[in-house]
Amino acid sequence: MKYPRRVHITEVGARDGLQNEAQDVPATVKIALIERLSAAGFRNIEAGAFVSPKWVPQMASSGAVMDGITRRSGVTYSALTPNMQGLEAALAARADEVVIFGAASEAFSRKNINCSIAESIERFRPVADAAHAQGLRVRAALSCALGCPYQGEVPVAAVVDGVRRFADLGCDEIGIADTIGVGTPARVAAVFEAAASVYPLARISGHFHDTYGQALANILACLGLGVARFDASVAGLGGCPYARGATGNVATEDVLFMLHGMGIDTGIDLDLVCAAGQYISDVLGRPPQSRVNRALAAKRATASA
Ligand code: HMG
Ligand code: MG
């Protein structure tokens, strides 16, 4: 099996991770987390979401967060923008990349962004055009590509259709998301292969929630196809407020340990990511949901005893 030699990781913990937290996480904490992450070597950090604060209260501080971070050169600070109102806020906050987010499932589209798939694409069109006109990168996320919490099965054809629609909007990257973590490797490979028949594989990324413990296996299946871009969440933070029961994204520490162990370069310092994961977990008052983070902490404790 020939795997990519280098893999790009987009760190989504400060957005996908924290959006689901019931307790208020102050902007100062989010800023401190993002700065730890940029110091660890990530080149793309999802820093917030310019969505309705009535829908996702935790993201209401996204403007303050983006204003407060010290920008490192070479780092793309990205933000979710569901509509023109979100794009204007993202531009004001000097986002480098915007993420438009749709779904392969009609039911999830309505629950998450209050419109049909077709309506969402028409809403995204001016967002993508205006972002490009301002020189921003446009990434798309296609939720529920492996299953939907409301409608169950999602046909591969619905994923291909979603990818094609995002491709028509001129998106620079399309993320295929397993929002509720139900995908298994053979199915994931089939979905990504089908997506690659309508959009360049090099610009497709994988976004795997780890609800059923399948995320690393699914990433490995993608690597086997040549997919070299993945989202991951430090300390395994998160979930989606509109997909009840879904746990966080695959933990970044676990992905890095696997990739580095396979000799795949990421440019990211695992020890610094572990420290960032410990920092935010301490603030939230629970251990990191990353087995690698916990194992390395136990190893360090034994060594210093
Ligand atoms: P709506 O209620 O249909 O919107 O919501 P509207 O246009 O009718 O406006 C209603 C109110 O919302 C108005 O305020 C607007 O100003 C305000 P009011 O007059 O009532 O005071 N509003 C906004 N406020 C701030 N920023 C905005 C904005 N837009 C309208 N951009 C809307 C439609 C899309 C806004 C809403 O459904 C929404 O915000 N949804 C976001 C849901 C969300 O953030 N979900 C989590 C992120 S997606 C995810 O996690 C999945 C992903 O990780 C991939 C995966 O795992 O699958 C990406
Ligand atoms: Mg997600």
XYZ file of C-alpha atoms and ligand atoms in Angstrom:
364
model
C 0.000 0.000 0.000
C 1.368 3.419 -0.983
C 0.406 6.164 1.466
C 0.889 9.936 1.069
C 4.268 11.083 2.384
C 2.853 14.239 3.881
C -0.585 14.893 5.383
C -2.278 18.212 6.121
C -4.284 18.419 9.329
C -6.861 21.143 9.927
C -7.286 21.572 13.665
C -11.001 22.023 14.404
C -11.095 21.735 18.204
C -11.629 25.420 18.888
C -14.737 25.354 16.663
C -16.182 21.877 16.161
C -14.900 20.913 19.588
C -16.019 23.829 21.690
C -19.295 24.624 19.866
C -20.924 21.775 21.725
C -19.758 22.691 25.237
C -22.626 23.482 27.595
C -20.417 25.498 29.935
C -19.355 28.944 28.804
C -15.778 28.907 27.549
C -14.421 32.458 27.696
C -12.839 34.011 24.614
C -9.557 34.300 26.545
C -9.424 30.508 26.898
C -10.199 29.977 23.215
C -7.457 32.453 22.311
C -4.967 30.702 24.584
C -5.902 27.354 23.016
C -5.534 28.639 19.449
C -2.139 30.156 20.254
C -0.937 26.849 21.686
C -2.154 25.128 18.523
C -0.449 27.555 16.167
C 2.788 27.115 18.157
C 2.443 23.348 17.646
C 2.715 23.787 13.880
C -0.822 23.608 12.479
C -1.170 25.506 9.205
C -4.964 25.655 9.371
C -6.909 26.294 12.558
C -10.683 26.617 12.647
C -11.021 29.512 15.046
C -14.785 30.064 15.156
C -18.163 30.121 13.471
C -20.160 33.162 12.404
C -23.519 31.511 12.888
C -26.623 32.636 14.717
C -25.849 32.947 18.446
C -29.390 31.731 19.087
C -28.525 28.474 17.350
C -25.005 27.991 18.751
C -24.414 30.314 21.726
C -20.887 29.049 22.334
C -19.696 30.512 19.015
C -21.002 34.026 19.784
C -17.496 35.043 20.860
C -15.924 34.159 17.487
C -15.318 37.814 16.566
C -13.602 38.505 19.886
C -11.549 35.334 19.523
C -10.339 36.199 16.040
C -9.575 39.750 17.137
C -7.586 38.518 20.139
C -5.275 35.952 18.576
C -1.730 36.770 17.580
C -1.529 35.715 13.939
C 1.381 33.561 12.901
C 2.506 33.906 9.328
C 1.689 30.873 7.220
C -1.283 29.916 9.395
C -4.786 30.000 7.913
C -7.388 30.963 10.505
C -10.727 29.708 9.235
C -14.337 30.255 10.256
C -17.733 28.825 9.395
C -20.075 31.099 7.431
C -23.594 29.822 6.691
C -24.762 32.940 4.819
C -23.807 36.501 3.789
C -24.314 37.783 7.336
C -21.740 35.254 8.494
C -19.379 36.148 5.678
C -19.493 39.846 6.539
C -18.634 39.022 10.150
C -15.826 36.713 9.014
C -14.383 39.430 6.769
C -14.551 41.947 9.617
C -12.725 39.426 11.811
C -10.029 38.915 9.139
C -10.644 35.221 8.569
C -8.298 33.724 5.961
C -10.665 31.002 4.884
C -14.405 30.508 5.153
C -16.208 27.219 5.491
C -19.629 26.786 3.938
C -21.382 23.800 5.385
C -24.096 21.753 3.778
C -25.315 18.201 4.034
C -25.828 15.045 2.022
C -29.069 14.532 3.941
C -32.144 16.746 3.515
C -33.267 16.136 7.090
C -29.946 17.239 8.559
C -29.774 20.307 6.321
C -33.114 21.501 7.714
C -32.154 20.812 11.337
C -28.695 22.351 11.101
C -29.139 25.362 8.831
C -32.920 25.615 8.507
C -33.198 25.138 4.761
C -33.225 22.463 2.068
C -30.023 21.325 0.352
C -30.975 23.202 -2.831
C -31.700 26.397 -0.855
C -28.406 26.066 1.004
C -26.457 25.980 -2.249
C -28.171 29.169 -3.431
C -27.331 30.741 -0.048
C -23.700 29.659 -0.347
C -23.236 30.896 -3.916
C -22.855 34.622 -3.055
C -20.799 33.687 0.023
C -18.294 31.722 -2.090
C -18.206 34.431 -4.779
C -17.688 37.283 -2.299
C -15.066 35.337 -0.321
C -13.128 34.583 -3.503
C -13.417 38.218 -4.598
C -11.743 39.161 -1.303
C -8.962 36.620 -1.886
C -10.156 34.151 0.758
C -10.016 30.415 0.404
C -13.391 28.649 0.397
C -13.709 25.246 1.982
C -16.912 23.248 2.030
C -18.076 20.683 4.539
C -20.574 18.012 3.528
C -22.217 16.617 6.657
C -23.823 13.213 7.098
C -21.941 11.643 4.202
C -21.899 8.269 5.969
C -25.242 8.407 7.739
C -27.749 10.830 9.206
C -29.143 11.034 12.743
C -32.608 11.831 11.347
C -32.948 9.916 8.082
C -30.516 7.014 8.667
C -28.883 5.720 5.474
C -27.416 8.228 3.067
C -26.883 6.958 -0.499
C -23.454 7.381 -2.105
C -25.229 9.207 -4.944
C -26.351 11.911 -2.483
C -22.731 12.488 -1.459
C -21.604 12.679 -5.083
C -24.406 15.132 -5.782
C -23.326 17.321 -2.839
C -19.688 17.249 -3.899
C -20.665 18.175 -7.452
C -22.727 21.142 -6.223
C -19.858 22.407 -4.043
C -17.444 21.899 -6.962
C -19.742 24.056 -9.124
C -19.453 26.824 -6.507
C -15.683 26.779 -7.087
C -14.762 25.509 -3.603
C -11.043 25.139 -3.013
C -11.460 22.110 -0.760
C -14.394 19.829 0.004
C -14.529 18.025 3.316
C -16.549 14.850 3.480
C -17.877 14.509 6.992
C -19.002 11.553 9.027
C -20.962 13.709 11.453
C -22.169 10.853 13.652
C -19.209 8.510 13.248
C -21.110 5.554 11.783
C -18.882 5.001 8.753
C -16.743 1.875 8.476
C -13.652 1.563 6.264
C -15.010 -0.193 3.153
C -17.994 2.145 2.964
C -15.786 5.176 3.584
C -13.443 4.092 0.782
C -16.412 3.670 -1.575
C -17.761 7.135 -0.696
C -14.398 8.878 -1.119
C -13.694 7.035 -4.389
C -17.078 8.117 -5.717
C -16.455 11.712 -4.603
C -13.085 11.645 -6.367
C -14.856 10.800 -9.627
C -16.307 14.346 -9.675
C -13.707 16.423 -7.766
C -9.888 16.202 -7.479
C -8.849 13.791 -4.744
C -6.002 16.103 -3.719
C -8.579 18.690 -2.617
C -10.879 16.314 -0.747
C -10.519 16.119 3.023
C -11.919 13.722 5.597
C -13.750 14.806 8.760
C -14.447 11.881 11.062
C -16.285 11.958 14.355
C -15.233 9.042 16.513
C -18.571 8.093 18.070
C -18.247 4.403 17.185
C -14.436 4.221 17.419
C -14.025 3.907 13.646
C -12.273 7.162 12.860
C -8.638 5.998 12.710
C -9.597 2.973 10.627
C -11.524 5.264 8.306
C -8.574 7.623 7.998
C -6.346 4.668 7.155
C -8.811 3.620 4.445
C -8.658 7.159 3.033
C -4.845 7.232 3.166
C -4.849 4.064 1.096
C -6.749 5.936 -1.613
C -4.274 8.847 -1.456
C -6.418 11.259 0.597
C -3.944 13.547 2.373
C -6.117 16.113 4.185
C -7.989 15.491 7.417
C -9.696 17.472 10.153
C -9.007 16.536 13.750
C -9.855 17.953 17.147
C -7.360 18.380 19.962
C -8.213 16.201 22.971
C -11.087 14.765 20.894
C -13.244 17.737 21.853
C -16.734 18.179 20.654
C -19.696 17.044 18.688
C -22.423 18.724 16.713
C -25.295 20.416 18.561
C -27.656 19.188 15.821
C -26.490 15.561 15.957
C -27.332 14.475 19.487
C -25.116 11.733 20.881
C -22.363 12.314 18.341
C -19.039 12.623 20.130
C -16.071 14.716 19.142
C -13.921 14.520 16.093
C -11.130 12.043 16.069
C -8.515 13.288 18.544
C -5.651 15.080 16.835
C -3.090 13.441 19.127
C -4.281 9.958 18.035
C -4.127 10.890 14.333
C -0.630 12.346 14.702
C 0.639 9.287 16.580
C -0.649 7.016 13.807
C 0.672 9.169 10.953
C 4.086 9.774 12.495
C 4.338 6.059 13.326
C 3.738 5.332 9.632
C 6.534 7.714 8.675
C 4.084 10.301 7.332
C 5.116 13.904 7.901
C 2.628 16.467 9.256
C 4.911 19.310 10.381
C 3.135 19.226 13.761
C 4.739 18.678 17.164
C 2.799 15.953 18.992
C 4.115 16.926 22.444
C 2.911 20.494 22.020
C -0.497 19.247 20.861
C -0.693 17.018 23.949
C 0.071 20.049 26.125
C -2.656 22.047 24.350
C -5.070 19.137 24.839
C -4.214 18.944 28.533
C -4.670 22.715 28.861
C -8.194 22.773 27.432
C -9.185 19.557 29.222
C -8.087 21.062 32.550
C -10.238 24.126 31.844
C -13.229 21.911 30.979
C -12.610 19.744 34.039
C -12.239 16.348 32.374
C -9.411 14.196 31.014
C -8.450 14.468 27.318
C -10.540 12.154 25.132
C -7.345 11.108 23.377
C -5.855 7.751 24.228
C -2.468 8.884 22.960
C -2.540 11.993 25.135
C -3.419 9.919 28.216
C -0.855 7.218 27.407
C 1.957 9.723 26.897
C 1.017 11.516 30.131
C 1.131 8.185 32.012
C 4.509 7.384 30.450
C 5.897 10.767 31.497
C 4.542 10.301 35.030
C 6.211 6.862 35.292
C 9.494 8.191 33.959
C 9.587 11.032 36.484
C 8.529 8.840 39.464
P -32.515 31.168 10.341
O -33.234 31.337 11.647
O -33.223 30.443 9.236
O -31.918 32.559 9.812
O -31.168 30.386 10.657
P -32.566 33.901 9.358
O -31.799 34.359 8.171
O -34.064 33.754 9.239
O -32.246 34.893 10.592
C -32.833 34.684 11.852
C -32.011 35.412 12.915
O -30.670 34.882 12.933
C -31.880 36.917 12.666
O -31.772 37.508 13.956
C -30.535 37.024 11.993
O -29.937 38.279 12.184
C -29.735 35.949 12.690
P -33.045 38.155 14.696
O -33.600 39.153 13.733
O -33.977 36.997 14.970
O -32.430 38.715 15.955
N -28.646 35.430 11.858
C -27.349 35.469 12.205
N -26.715 35.910 13.295
C -25.370 35.827 13.328
N -24.638 35.288 12.314
C -25.237 34.817 11.212
C -26.650 34.906 11.137
N -27.548 34.540 10.192
C -28.756 34.883 10.637
N -24.508 34.286 10.231
C -28.866 29.964 10.197
C -30.262 30.061 9.619
C -27.988 29.321 9.127
C -28.370 31.342 10.538
C -28.911 29.083 11.470
O -29.573 27.886 11.159
C -27.569 28.774 12.022
O -26.868 29.661 12.510
N -27.140 27.484 11.968
C -25.799 27.101 12.376
C -25.812 25.751 12.952
C -24.399 25.363 13.331
O -23.543 26.208 13.537
N -24.164 24.028 13.437
C -22.883 23.527 13.809
C -21.843 23.718 12.761
S -21.955 22.523 11.440
C -21.067 21.178 12.029
O -20.664 21.151 13.166
C -20.752 20.082 11.070
C -19.297 20.062 10.615
O -18.414 19.943 11.707
C -19.085 18.883 9.679
C -19.668 17.584 10.280
O -19.184 17.095 11.291
O -20.662 17.154 9.706
C -18.924 21.329 9.836
Mg -18.016 18.056 12.754
